[in-house]
Structure formats: structure tokens, C-alpha cells
Amino acid sequence: MVGHEVDTILSTLRIEADPELSYLFDKFEHDYENKLWHQLTQNLNVFFMDERSKPLRLRIYDTFIVKFQENINELSLVQYLLVALQTISDSDEALKYLTHLKQTLEDIDSKKTRNDGLNNHDNAFLFIDIEIARLYLHKKELLKARDMLDVLEKTLDFKDNVPLLLTSSFYSANAEYYKLKEDFSSFYYTSLLYLSTLEDDNELTIINKEPSFELAYDLCVAALLGEKIYNFGELLQHPIMNLINERKDYHWIADLLNALTVGDLEKFDKLISVQMPKTLILAQNETFLRQKIRLMSLVECIFAKNIRLLSFQDVADATQIEKDQVEHLVIKAISLKLLKGSIDQVNELVTVTWVQPRIINEEQILKMKNRLVDWDEQVRALAVRLEERGKPIWV
């Protein structure tokens, strides 16, 4: 029979729960009584994933789950606590809960013997530490968070068979750190890594891992302001951009990225003149953004014309700068590894030997298609001329 204490706990919670969730408490009681830990975990998953359980989550963790925490999946246990803590706004209180759970699991592990046949809670410890680092970020204790994340990164790198849930959680926390530091490039690349863990996630998780509009917007801003980001195709073609496209008042930021991708100075100027007064972070970085569009215009000029030798005047016309500024712009492009080449100052020529590969959009694909069609027609015309002129010889 279920212990009187647990029976009383579940009966009380059942009364307070949403009527449509009350059936789960019968399952909890049955599974607990028969020590059906796997089935109990599955039923707890259903409970915690239902929004109607929100008012009771922390209480069911405090009064029920803690009684059998050593018998259920370690990552599920941590997730139950994390979801329950979403109702707590006090980071210090949440930190106490996570620290206490870690200490409890350490005590359990310290009492195990070799013959117990039970695994240690190593993954749970890593998961808890990642979330503790995240709480330090919320408390603006960035140095503590960075120290923890650096240690965790080394541990995860050397650990075999890391659950995807841990990898996802680590990238998410790391991205939060870079966002607070306004390290746009690191935030951008780390967030893309985080999104990649969501695409192939076959693990059952109760934490909501759906990408948010806020993340989509932050990624767009990071792409615009990242000092090392000049390839926007991966973001523009990612499903997360649907969250931007669904909101008409934010279409401008996707349009701005597309303008940068093709080096469209006119469209860029039009968009930026409207949005700059409304968006402080863009206004603060106007000089950088204008340099970025000119660099992209240079790259697009090379791509569109399919030529490797440009005069200073060609570059000046394409990027809308003075001719005496061309050399500095090309040097900047080379230093950023957007292209490789050389500058002939005497003859005012730029020779390009390599352009950074990038994901191209439909408009750029169409240009490439047209070039291939032109090339095919030229080859056919050449073949016809060779055949006509070679007839006397072949005969």
C-alpha cells in the first residue's frame, strides 16, 4: 500500500489540480505503490508538459518527487525542478534549489557501492552546473558564469556520449552570456549551434525548446552587427526566420539582411534611414553598418561581374565611395578574409584571386544560372565556328 504520507499528499494535490489533470494523480499513486519508475516518469512528463499544472509543479516536486528521486532518470529529475522553478522570479531561491539537489545526489552517490549496479549522476551534475551558470547570468555575475561555462566546455568536449539535452542547454547558456557581453559574432555562431541541437533532438524533454521570436530577432541583430559575420545565407534560410516573417512590423530586419547579402546600397540606405531613429542599437553602430554594406557591395560586384581584375574606379562606383578610399576598403576586405588578391597602386587595379564561399539567395542563383546559360551559348557558338572553319582540313 502507498504510505499514508504520500497518499495524503497526492489526495491534497488532486483536489487542487485542474479537473482534467486529476486522473494523473491516480496513476502517480499506482506507479509509486508498485515501484513502476519508468511509467511514473512518463506520467510526470505528461503532467509537467501541461500548462495547467503550473501552479502545482513546485509543490509536487517538493512533496512527492523528492521521495523517489534516486529511482528515476537523472535528467528527467533535473528537468522537473527546472520547469517547476519557472514560477520563481527570485534567482537566489532557484539557486538554493539547484544547489540542494546537487548536494543530495552527491550524497546518494557517495553511499553507493560497486555492487549497487547503479550509475552515478554525472550527467545530472553537469546539467545542474549549466543551469547554475545561467542563474549567475540572470544575477549579472558574469565572471562566475564565465568561469563555470569554461570548465563545463572542457568537460563536455572530453566526455563521450554527451546527451543532446546537455549540449543544447550549454549552447543556450553560452549564447546568453555572449548576448549580455554584446559579443555579436560569438552570440550568432553559438545560437546557430544551439538551434542545430533542436533540429535533431530525439530525446523526450519537458522543457519548452521551441525557438522564440526574441532569439530570431537577436540573431538578426547579431548578424548585422557581428564584426566577423558577412555570410547571412544560413540564417536567412533557417526556419527560425519564419518567426520574423510572420510579423509584418519586423519584415524590415530580414529585408536589411537581404540587402546586405546582395550588396544593395540603395535598398540598404532606404531601410536604414527609416529604422535608424526607431532602433537605438542600429543608430549606435551606423558607421560600422555602412562599412559593412560597402564591403558586401565589393564582394557582390566581383560575384556579379565574374571578373578578377577591377579598376579603382569600378570599385568606387560599386561601393559608392571616393576613389582614394578604395585601397583601404580592399585591404579591410582582405583582412576579414572576404577575398584574396593584390593591389596595384600605380595602375590603380585590384586583382582578386579568391572570394569567400557563401550561401547565396534566389536572386544570386538566378544570376549564376544566367551566366551558365551565356557560357553554354558561347561554347555552342564556338563549336559551330570551329566546325565550319575546320571542314576543309577534316575533308
mmCIF file of C-alpha atoms in Angstrom:
data_model
loop_
_atom_site.group_PDB
_atom_site.id
_atom_site.type_symbol
_atom_site.label_atom_id
_atom_site.label_comp_id
_atom_site.label_asym_id
_atom_site.label_seq_id
_atom_site.Cartn_x
_atom_site.Cartn_y
_atom_site.Cartn_z
ATOM 1 C CA MET A 1 0.000 0.000 0.000
ATOM 2 C CA VAL A 2 1.082 3.566 -0.559
ATOM 3 C CA GLY A 3 2.484 5.137 2.591
ATOM 4 C CA HIS A 4 -0.042 7.255 4.449
ATOM 5 C CA GLU A 5 2.063 10.376 3.975
ATOM 6 C CA VAL A 6 2.299 10.012 0.152
ATOM 7 C CA ASP A 7 -1.373 9.075 -0.029
ATOM 8 C CA THR A 8 -2.308 12.257 1.829
ATOM 9 C CA ILE A 9 -0.006 14.399 -0.315
ATOM 10 C CA LEU A 10 -1.445 13.122 -3.587
ATOM 11 C CA SER A 11 -5.024 13.391 -2.350
ATOM 12 C CA THR A 12 -4.500 17.021 -1.374
ATOM 13 C CA LEU A 13 -2.838 17.921 -4.646
ATOM 14 C CA ARG A 14 -5.512 16.088 -6.645
ATOM 15 C CA ILE A 15 -8.188 18.321 -5.105
ATOM 16 C CA GLU A 16 -6.272 21.474 -6.002
ATOM 17 C CA ALA A 17 -5.320 20.357 -9.512
ATOM 18 C CA ASP A 18 -7.187 21.186 -12.683
ATOM 19 C CA PRO A 19 -10.035 18.628 -13.013
ATOM 20 C CA GLU A 20 -8.675 17.417 -16.343
ATOM 21 C CA LEU A 21 -5.374 16.543 -14.687
ATOM 22 C CA SER A 22 -6.810 14.738 -11.666
ATOM 23 C CA TYR A 23 -6.611 11.339 -13.394
ATOM 24 C CA LEU A 24 -2.831 11.609 -13.355
ATOM 25 C CA PHE A 25 -2.735 11.512 -9.567
ATOM 26 C CA ASP A 26 -4.326 8.060 -9.623
ATOM 27 C CA LYS A 27 -1.553 6.987 -11.977
ATOM 28 C CA PHE A 28 1.091 8.559 -9.736
ATOM 29 C CA GLU A 29 -0.264 6.604 -6.765
ATOM 30 C CA HIS A 30 -0.417 3.330 -8.668
ATOM 31 C CA ASP A 31 3.051 3.657 -10.159
ATOM 32 C CA TYR A 32 4.621 4.720 -6.873
ATOM 33 C CA GLU A 33 2.994 1.868 -4.966
ATOM 34 C CA ASN A 34 4.230 -0.706 -7.489
ATOM 35 C CA LYS A 35 7.624 0.937 -7.984
ATOM 36 C CA LEU A 36 6.970 1.398 -11.690
ATOM 37 C CA TRP A 37 9.552 4.150 -12.028
ATOM 38 C CA HIS A 38 9.591 4.300 -15.807
ATOM 39 C CA GLN A 39 5.814 4.572 -16.044
ATOM 40 C CA LEU A 40 5.802 7.109 -13.225
ATOM 41 C CA THR A 41 8.345 9.206 -15.125
ATOM 42 C CA GLN A 42 6.184 9.100 -18.255
ATOM 43 C CA ASN A 43 3.111 10.248 -16.324
ATOM 44 C CA LEU A 44 5.093 13.007 -14.630
ATOM 45 C CA ASN A 45 6.218 14.139 -18.080
ATOM 46 C CA VAL A 46 2.587 14.485 -19.138
ATOM 47 C CA PHE A 47 1.841 16.481 -16.008
ATOM 48 C CA PHE A 48 4.789 18.868 -16.266
ATOM 49 C CA MET A 49 4.302 19.485 -20.001
ATOM 50 C CA ASP A 50 0.724 20.635 -19.420
ATOM 51 C CA GLU A 51 0.442 24.393 -18.776
ATOM 52 C CA ARG A 52 -2.431 23.750 -16.361
ATOM 53 C CA SER A 53 -0.008 22.066 -13.965
ATOM 54 C CA LYS A 54 1.978 25.277 -13.454
ATOM 55 C CA PRO A 55 0.552 26.242 -10.015
ATOM 56 C CA LEU A 56 1.324 22.805 -8.544
ATOM 57 C CA ARG A 57 4.657 21.954 -10.169
ATOM 58 C CA LEU A 58 6.944 23.098 -7.378
ATOM 59 C CA ARG A 59 4.754 21.561 -4.691
ATOM 60 C CA ILE A 60 4.642 18.169 -6.379
ATOM 61 C CA TYR A 61 8.416 18.318 -6.724
ATOM 62 C CA ASP A 62 8.927 19.322 -3.079
ATOM 63 C CA THR A 63 6.462 16.864 -1.549
ATOM 64 C CA PHE A 64 6.362 13.901 -3.916
ATOM 65 C CA ILE A 65 9.212 13.620 -6.403
ATOM 66 C CA VAL A 66 11.928 14.051 -3.780
ATOM 67 C CA LYS A 67 10.763 10.810 -2.150
ATOM 68 C CA PHE A 68 11.953 8.662 -5.064
ATOM 69 C CA GLN A 69 14.429 10.937 -6.843
ATOM 70 C CA GLU A 70 17.192 8.315 -6.825
ATOM 71 C CA ASN A 71 14.960 5.879 -8.742
ATOM 72 C CA ILE A 72 14.123 7.953 -11.817
ATOM 73 C CA ASN A 73 16.101 9.183 -14.808
ATOM 74 C CA GLU A 74 18.605 11.785 -13.625
ATOM 75 C CA LEU A 75 17.979 14.233 -16.472
ATOM 76 C CA SER A 76 14.219 13.963 -16.052
ATOM 77 C CA LEU A 77 14.645 14.750 -12.358
ATOM 78 C CA VAL A 78 16.593 17.937 -13.116
ATOM 79 C CA GLN A 79 14.071 18.944 -15.768
ATOM 80 C CA TYR A 80 11.185 18.597 -13.291
ATOM 81 C CA LEU A 81 12.934 21.006 -10.953
ATOM 82 C CA LEU A 82 13.819 23.457 -13.753
ATOM 83 C CA VAL A 83 10.256 23.553 -15.061
ATOM 84 C CA ALA A 84 8.933 23.942 -11.513
ATOM 85 C CA LEU A 85 11.345 26.833 -10.894
ATOM 86 C CA GLN A 86 9.920 28.765 -13.837
ATOM 87 C CA THR A 87 7.285 30.056 -11.412
ATOM 88 C CA ILE A 88 10.028 31.578 -9.215
ATOM 89 C CA SER A 89 11.385 35.009 -10.123
ATOM 90 C CA ASP A 90 13.993 35.034 -7.351
ATOM 91 C CA SER A 91 17.293 33.764 -8.794
ATOM 92 C CA ASP A 92 18.753 33.245 -5.311
ATOM 93 C CA GLU A 93 15.864 30.983 -4.355
ATOM 94 C CA ALA A 94 16.244 29.000 -7.575
ATOM 95 C CA LEU A 95 19.980 28.731 -6.916
ATOM 96 C CA LYS A 96 19.262 27.218 -3.482
ATOM 97 C CA TYR A 97 17.043 24.564 -5.044
ATOM 98 C CA LEU A 98 19.627 23.565 -7.660
ATOM 99 C CA THR A 99 22.471 23.540 -5.150
ATOM 100 C CA HIS A 100 20.423 21.416 -2.755
ATOM 101 C CA LEU A 101 19.557 18.894 -5.481
ATOM 102 C CA LYS A 102 23.217 18.632 -6.469
ATOM 103 C CA GLN A 103 24.250 18.041 -2.859
ATOM 104 C CA THR A 104 21.504 15.430 -2.411
ATOM 105 C CA LEU A 105 22.628 13.492 -5.495
ATOM 106 C CA GLU A 106 26.263 13.701 -4.380
ATOM 107 C CA ASP A 107 25.259 12.209 -1.016
ATOM 108 C CA ILE A 108 23.370 9.411 -2.783
ATOM 109 C CA ASP A 109 26.388 8.633 -4.966
ATOM 110 C CA SER A 110 28.774 8.669 -2.024
ATOM 111 C CA LYS A 111 26.771 5.880 -0.339
ATOM 112 C CA LYS A 112 26.797 3.590 -3.345
ATOM 113 C CA THR A 113 28.963 0.510 -3.501
ATOM 114 C CA ARG A 114 30.363 -1.281 -6.501
ATOM 115 C CA ASN A 115 27.666 -3.931 -6.189
ATOM 116 C CA ASP A 116 24.761 -1.492 -6.296
ATOM 117 C CA GLY A 117 24.560 -1.702 -10.076
ATOM 118 C CA LEU A 118 23.578 1.966 -10.219
ATOM 119 C CA ASN A 119 25.232 4.680 -12.283
ATOM 120 C CA ASN A 120 26.463 7.908 -10.786
ATOM 121 C CA HIS A 121 24.591 11.118 -11.508
ATOM 122 C CA ASP A 122 27.373 12.646 -13.620
ATOM 123 C CA ASN A 123 25.058 13.981 -16.315
ATOM 124 C CA ALA A 124 22.747 15.466 -13.701
ATOM 125 C CA PHE A 125 25.683 17.298 -12.119
ATOM 126 C CA LEU A 126 26.665 18.771 -15.499
ATOM 127 C CA PHE A 127 23.066 19.778 -16.207
ATOM 128 C CA ILE A 128 22.713 21.438 -12.806
ATOM 129 C CA ASP A 129 26.021 23.288 -13.208
ATOM 130 C CA ILE A 130 24.950 24.637 -16.602
ATOM 131 C CA GLU A 131 21.728 25.940 -15.099
ATOM 132 C CA ILE A 132 23.568 27.400 -12.094
ATOM 133 C CA ALA A 133 25.803 29.279 -14.545
ATOM 134 C CA ARG A 134 22.646 30.545 -16.261
ATOM 135 C CA LEU A 135 21.338 31.811 -12.914
ATOM 136 C CA TYR A 136 24.601 33.689 -12.363
ATOM 137 C CA LEU A 137 23.944 35.375 -15.710
ATOM 138 C CA HIS A 138 20.490 36.382 -14.515
ATOM 139 C CA LYS A 139 22.133 37.812 -11.390
ATOM 140 C CA LYS A 140 24.623 39.693 -13.633
ATOM 141 C CA GLU A 141 27.528 37.818 -12.063
ATOM 142 C CA LEU A 142 29.205 37.342 -15.440
ATOM 143 C CA LEU A 143 32.661 36.369 -14.197
ATOM 144 C CA LYS A 144 31.278 33.499 -12.106
ATOM 145 C CA ALA A 145 29.160 32.357 -15.033
ATOM 146 C CA ARG A 146 32.084 32.526 -17.482
ATOM 147 C CA ASP A 147 34.353 30.534 -15.180
ATOM 148 C CA MET A 148 31.730 27.803 -14.828
ATOM 149 C CA LEU A 149 30.963 27.704 -18.546
ATOM 150 C CA ASP A 150 34.673 27.430 -19.411
ATOM 151 C CA VAL A 151 35.081 24.436 -17.085
ATOM 152 C CA LEU A 152 31.891 22.854 -18.421
ATOM 153 C CA GLU A 153 33.015 23.314 -22.014
ATOM 154 C CA LYS A 154 36.240 21.399 -21.365
ATOM 155 C CA THR A 155 34.347 18.647 -19.546
ATOM 156 C CA LEU A 156 31.782 18.264 -22.333
ATOM 157 C CA ASP A 157 34.498 18.258 -25.007
ATOM 158 C CA PHE A 158 36.261 15.286 -23.397
ATOM 159 C CA LYS A 159 33.136 13.393 -22.367
ATOM 160 C CA ASP A 160 31.829 10.550 -24.542
ATOM 161 C CA ASN A 161 28.156 10.175 -25.420
ATOM 162 C CA VAL A 162 27.003 13.540 -24.131
ATOM 163 C CA PRO A 163 23.181 13.677 -24.120
ATOM 164 C CA LEU A 164 21.901 16.201 -26.634
ATOM 165 C CA LEU A 165 19.914 17.858 -23.862
ATOM 166 C CA LEU A 166 23.162 18.860 -22.144
ATOM 167 C CA THR A 167 24.735 20.131 -25.350
ATOM 168 C CA SER A 168 21.628 22.165 -26.099
ATOM 169 C CA SER A 169 21.489 23.606 -22.587
ATOM 170 C CA PHE A 170 25.188 24.522 -22.690
ATOM 171 C CA TYR A 171 24.950 26.339 -26.031
ATOM 172 C CA SER A 172 21.842 28.166 -24.815
ATOM 173 C CA ALA A 173 23.547 29.382 -21.623
ATOM 174 C CA ASN A 174 26.710 30.297 -23.519
ATOM 175 C CA ALA A 175 24.674 32.323 -26.007
ATOM 176 C CA GLU A 176 23.029 34.188 -23.110
ATOM 177 C CA TYR A 177 26.489 35.124 -21.841
ATOM 178 C CA TYR A 178 27.606 36.464 -25.215
ATOM 179 C CA LYS A 179 24.366 38.433 -25.546
ATOM 180 C CA LEU A 180 24.982 40.149 -22.210
ATOM 181 C CA LYS A 181 28.570 40.909 -23.271
ATOM 182 C CA GLU A 182 27.321 42.232 -26.645
ATOM 183 C CA ASP A 183 29.759 39.890 -28.382
ATOM 184 C CA PHE A 184 27.606 39.707 -31.502
ATOM 185 C CA SER A 185 29.733 37.294 -33.524
ATOM 186 C CA SER A 186 30.084 34.738 -30.703
ATOM 187 C CA PHE A 187 26.379 35.046 -29.867
ATOM 188 C CA TYR A 188 25.472 34.459 -33.511
ATOM 189 C CA TYR A 189 27.564 31.329 -34.009
ATOM 190 C CA THR A 190 26.728 29.877 -30.586
ATOM 191 C CA SER A 191 22.999 30.434 -31.156
ATOM 192 C CA LEU A 192 23.186 28.650 -34.504
ATOM 193 C CA LEU A 193 24.851 25.722 -32.728
ATOM 194 C CA TYR A 194 22.024 25.775 -30.179
ATOM 195 C CA LEU A 195 19.422 25.716 -32.960
ATOM 196 C CA SER A 196 21.189 22.765 -34.573
ATOM 197 C CA THR A 197 20.659 20.736 -31.385
ATOM 198 C CA LEU A 198 16.917 21.318 -31.643
ATOM 199 C CA GLU A 199 16.672 20.041 -35.211
ATOM 200 C CA ASP A 200 17.917 16.523 -34.405
ATOM 201 C CA ASP A 201 16.604 16.197 -30.864
ATOM 202 C CA ASN A 202 15.016 12.763 -30.489
ATOM 203 C CA GLU A 203 15.186 12.853 -26.704
ATOM 204 C CA LEU A 204 11.955 13.426 -24.810
ATOM 205 C CA THR A 205 12.248 16.718 -22.990
ATOM 206 C CA ILE A 206 9.690 18.538 -20.901
ATOM 207 C CA ILE A 207 11.453 21.892 -21.135
ATOM 208 C CA ASN A 208 9.999 24.045 -23.899
ATOM 209 C CA LYS A 209 12.753 24.246 -26.517
ATOM 210 C CA GLU A 210 10.827 25.950 -29.281
ATOM 211 C CA PRO A 211 12.862 28.875 -30.672
ATOM 212 C CA SER A 212 11.395 32.226 -29.636
ATOM 213 C CA PHE A 213 10.795 35.389 -31.621
ATOM 214 C CA GLU A 214 13.246 37.134 -29.293
ATOM 215 C CA LEU A 215 16.005 34.709 -30.330
ATOM 216 C CA ALA A 216 15.164 35.193 -34.014
ATOM 217 C CA TYR A 217 15.353 38.975 -33.659
ATOM 218 C CA ASP A 218 18.552 38.834 -31.604
ATOM 219 C CA LEU A 219 20.147 36.618 -34.257
ATOM 220 C CA CYS A 220 19.270 39.118 -36.963
ATOM 221 C CA VAL A 221 20.762 41.976 -34.944
ATOM 222 C CA ALA A 222 23.884 39.911 -34.260
ATOM 223 C CA ALA A 223 24.232 39.138 -37.975
ATOM 224 C CA LEU A 224 24.044 42.852 -38.738
ATOM 225 C CA LEU A 225 26.492 43.932 -36.045
ATOM 226 C CA GLY A 226 28.859 40.961 -35.838
ATOM 227 C CA GLU A 227 32.363 42.012 -36.867
ATOM 228 C CA LYS A 228 33.110 38.582 -38.335
ATOM 229 C CA ILE A 229 29.732 37.875 -39.951
ATOM 230 C CA TYR A 230 29.491 38.543 -43.688
ATOM 231 C CA ASN A 231 27.618 35.424 -44.730
ATOM 232 C CA PHE A 232 23.912 35.695 -43.962
ATOM 233 C CA GLY A 233 22.520 32.872 -46.067
ATOM 234 C CA GLU A 234 22.493 30.277 -43.286
ATOM 235 C CA LEU A 235 20.320 32.496 -41.100
ATOM 236 C CA LEU A 236 18.050 33.751 -43.889
ATOM 237 C CA GLN A 237 17.268 30.171 -44.940
ATOM 238 C CA HIS A 238 16.803 28.867 -41.393
ATOM 239 C CA PRO A 239 13.227 28.057 -40.263
ATOM 240 C CA ILE A 240 13.611 30.455 -37.321
ATOM 241 C CA MET A 241 13.223 33.315 -39.814
ATOM 242 C CA ASN A 242 9.566 32.305 -40.153
ATOM 243 C CA LEU A 243 9.069 33.924 -36.736
ATOM 244 C CA ILE A 244 10.282 37.208 -38.246
ATOM 245 C CA ASN A 245 8.312 36.818 -41.458
ATOM 246 C CA GLU A 246 5.096 36.207 -39.507
ATOM 247 C CA ARG A 247 5.280 39.717 -38.051
ATOM 248 C CA LYS A 248 4.942 42.432 -40.665
ATOM 249 C CA ASP A 249 6.355 45.124 -38.398
ATOM 250 C CA TYR A 250 9.666 43.235 -38.344
ATOM 251 C CA HIS A 251 9.993 42.420 -42.052
ATOM 252 C CA TRP A 252 12.459 45.292 -42.287
ATOM 253 C CA ILE A 253 15.210 43.406 -40.483
ATOM 254 C CA ALA A 254 15.002 40.449 -42.886
ATOM 255 C CA ASP A 255 14.955 42.911 -45.790
ATOM 256 C CA LEU A 256 18.041 44.595 -44.347
ATOM 257 C CA LEU A 257 19.881 41.274 -44.205
ATOM 258 C CA ASN A 258 18.876 40.511 -47.783
ATOM 259 C CA ALA A 259 20.125 43.939 -48.871
ATOM 260 C CA LEU A 260 23.463 43.203 -47.236
ATOM 261 C CA THR A 261 23.631 39.764 -48.852
ATOM 262 C CA VAL A 262 23.429 41.231 -52.363
ATOM 263 C CA GLY A 263 25.252 44.458 -51.522
ATOM 264 C CA ASP A 264 22.242 46.581 -52.446
ATOM 265 C CA LEU A 265 23.313 50.033 -51.241
ATOM 266 C CA GLU A 266 20.163 51.807 -52.386
ATOM 267 C CA LYS A 267 17.815 49.427 -50.591
ATOM 268 C CA PHE A 268 20.067 49.431 -47.537
ATOM 269 C CA ASP A 269 20.070 53.240 -47.303
ATOM 270 C CA LYS A 270 16.295 53.357 -47.669
ATOM 271 C CA LEU A 271 15.713 50.811 -44.891
ATOM 272 C CA ILE A 272 18.320 52.189 -42.540
ATOM 273 C CA SER A 273 17.041 55.772 -42.837
ATOM 274 C CA VAL A 274 13.605 54.628 -41.667
ATOM 275 C CA GLN A 275 14.699 52.224 -38.921
ATOM 276 C CA MET A 276 17.715 54.058 -37.508
ATOM 277 C CA PRO A 277 15.657 56.569 -35.457
ATOM 278 C CA LYS A 278 13.496 53.718 -34.100
ATOM 279 C CA THR A 279 16.264 51.248 -33.259
ATOM 280 C CA LEU A 280 18.898 52.548 -30.863
ATOM 281 C CA ILE A 281 21.362 49.697 -31.321
ATOM 282 C CA LEU A 282 21.500 50.337 -35.077
ATOM 283 C CA ALA A 283 21.953 54.056 -34.568
ATOM 284 C CA GLN A 284 24.851 53.358 -32.207
ATOM 285 C CA ASN A 285 26.559 51.254 -34.879
ATOM 286 C CA GLU A 286 25.743 53.278 -38.004
ATOM 287 C CA THR A 287 29.377 53.759 -39.063
ATOM 288 C CA PHE A 288 30.074 50.028 -38.824
ATOM 289 C CA LEU A 289 26.900 49.126 -40.741
ATOM 290 C CA ARG A 290 27.778 51.487 -43.584
ATOM 291 C CA GLN A 291 31.240 49.971 -43.813
ATOM 292 C CA LYS A 292 29.678 46.506 -43.840
ATOM 293 C CA ILE A 293 27.327 47.255 -46.733
ATOM 294 C CA ARG A 294 30.234 48.653 -48.762
ATOM 295 C CA LEU A 295 32.286 45.518 -48.135
ATOM 296 C CA MET A 296 29.340 43.384 -49.242
ATOM 297 C CA SER A 297 28.899 45.615 -52.317
ATOM 298 C CA LEU A 298 32.529 44.942 -53.221
ATOM 299 C CA VAL A 299 32.071 41.183 -52.872
ATOM 300 C CA GLU A 300 28.826 41.261 -54.849
ATOM 301 C CA CYS A 301 30.483 43.342 -57.574
ATOM 302 C CA ILE A 302 33.097 40.626 -58.053
ATOM 303 C CA PHE A 303 30.457 37.894 -57.919
ATOM 304 C CA ALA A 304 28.010 39.595 -60.291
ATOM 305 C CA LYS A 305 30.548 40.632 -62.931
ATOM 306 C CA ASN A 306 32.530 37.407 -62.683
ATOM 307 C CA ILE A 307 35.760 39.289 -63.223
ATOM 308 C CA ARG A 308 39.023 39.113 -61.348
ATOM 309 C CA LEU A 309 40.564 42.445 -62.365
ATOM 310 C CA LEU A 310 38.871 45.639 -61.242
ATOM 311 C CA SER A 311 39.960 49.230 -61.571
ATOM 312 C CA PHE A 312 39.796 51.529 -58.577
ATOM 313 C CA GLN A 313 37.015 53.359 -60.406
ATOM 314 C CA ASP A 314 34.995 50.124 -60.769
ATOM 315 C CA VAL A 315 35.233 49.562 -57.027
ATOM 316 C CA ALA A 316 34.411 53.190 -56.226
ATOM 317 C CA ASP A 317 31.319 53.096 -58.436
ATOM 318 C CA ALA A 318 30.092 49.787 -56.997
ATOM 319 C CA THR A 319 30.590 50.796 -53.383
ATOM 320 C CA GLN A 320 29.734 54.500 -53.701
ATOM 321 C CA ILE A 321 32.958 55.759 -52.161
ATOM 322 C CA GLU A 322 35.689 58.111 -53.327
ATOM 323 C CA LYS A 323 38.481 56.595 -55.368
ATOM 324 C CA ASP A 324 41.071 57.448 -52.727
ATOM 325 C CA GLN A 325 39.152 55.264 -50.243
ATOM 326 C CA VAL A 326 39.248 52.143 -52.423
ATOM 327 C CA GLU A 327 42.599 50.873 -51.228
ATOM 328 C CA HIS A 328 41.558 50.993 -47.571
ATOM 329 C CA LEU A 329 38.269 49.160 -48.335
ATOM 330 C CA VAL A 330 40.037 46.388 -50.272
ATOM 331 C CA ILE A 331 42.644 45.957 -47.526
ATOM 332 C CA LYS A 332 39.806 45.664 -44.998
ATOM 333 C CA ALA A 333 38.100 43.008 -47.150
ATOM 334 C CA ILE A 334 41.346 41.040 -47.399
ATOM 335 C CA SER A 335 41.987 41.297 -43.631
ATOM 336 C CA LEU A 336 38.474 39.918 -42.987
ATOM 337 C CA LYS A 337 39.218 37.063 -45.419
ATOM 338 C CA LEU A 338 36.304 38.053 -47.617
ATOM 339 C CA LEU A 339 38.654 37.843 -50.578
ATOM 340 C CA LYS A 340 42.279 37.305 -51.520
ATOM 341 C CA GLY A 341 44.202 39.313 -54.045
ATOM 342 C CA SER A 342 46.610 42.181 -54.576
ATOM 343 C CA ILE A 343 46.544 45.930 -55.176
ATOM 344 C CA ASP A 344 48.439 47.699 -57.953
ATOM 345 C CA GLN A 345 48.658 51.255 -56.651
ATOM 346 C CA VAL A 346 50.472 52.589 -59.722
ATOM 347 C CA ASN A 347 47.907 51.375 -62.249
ATOM 348 C CA GLU A 348 45.021 51.604 -59.769
ATOM 349 C CA LEU A 349 43.989 47.979 -60.252
ATOM 350 C CA VAL A 350 42.712 45.311 -57.849
ATOM 351 C CA THR A 351 43.395 41.679 -58.727
ATOM 352 C CA VAL A 352 41.129 39.148 -56.976
ATOM 353 C CA THR A 353 42.258 35.519 -56.759
ATOM 354 C CA TRP A 354 39.655 34.148 -54.326
ATOM 355 C CA VAL A 355 36.298 35.125 -52.854
ATOM 356 C CA GLN A 356 34.930 33.676 -49.622
ATOM 357 C CA PRO A 357 32.362 30.930 -50.353
ATOM 358 C CA ARG A 358 28.886 31.738 -49.118
ATOM 359 C CA ILE A 359 25.283 30.603 -49.183
ATOM 360 C CA ILE A 360 23.532 32.550 -51.910
ATOM 361 C CA ASN A 361 19.889 33.567 -52.253
ATOM 362 C CA GLU A 362 17.490 33.022 -55.144
ATOM 363 C CA GLU A 363 18.418 36.269 -56.855
ATOM 364 C CA GLN A 364 22.103 35.324 -56.814
ATOM 365 C CA ILE A 365 21.318 31.800 -58.001
ATOM 366 C CA LEU A 366 19.425 33.313 -60.938
ATOM 367 C CA LYS A 367 22.445 35.436 -61.843
ATOM 368 C CA MET A 368 24.643 32.341 -61.751
ATOM 369 C CA LYS A 369 22.138 30.445 -63.894
ATOM 370 C CA ASN A 370 22.121 33.242 -66.462
ATOM 371 C CA ARG A 371 25.912 33.235 -66.571
ATOM 372 C CA LEU A 372 25.928 29.483 -67.154
ATOM 373 C CA VAL A 373 23.358 29.872 -69.936
ATOM 374 C CA ASP A 374 25.504 32.591 -71.544
ATOM 375 C CA TRP A 375 28.591 30.420 -71.192
ATOM 376 C CA ASP A 376 26.772 27.448 -72.755
ATOM 377 C CA GLU A 377 25.675 29.591 -75.718
ATOM 378 C CA GLN A 378 29.206 30.869 -76.212
ATOM 379 C CA VAL A 379 30.591 27.332 -76.164
ATOM 380 C CA ARG A 380 27.996 26.202 -78.702
ATOM 381 C CA ALA A 381 28.768 29.166 -80.979
ATOM 382 C CA LEU A 382 32.493 28.430 -80.725
ATOM 383 C CA ALA A 383 31.904 24.774 -81.561
ATOM 384 C CA VAL A 384 29.896 25.773 -84.673
ATOM 385 C CA ARG A 385 32.634 28.160 -85.849
ATOM 386 C CA LEU A 386 35.333 25.551 -85.317
ATOM 387 C CA GLU A 387 33.316 23.000 -87.252
ATOM 388 C CA GLU A 388 32.729 25.379 -90.167
ATOM 389 C CA ARG A 389 36.340 26.537 -90.358
ATOM 390 C CA GLY A 390 37.741 23.074 -89.925
ATOM 391 C CA LYS A 391 35.783 21.399 -92.713
ATOM 392 C CA PRO A 392 38.487 21.876 -95.387
ATOM 393 C CA ILE A 393 41.056 20.314 -93.096
ATOM 394 C CA TRP A 394 38.855 17.415 -91.991
ATOM 395 C CA VAL A 395 37.803 16.684 -95.581
#
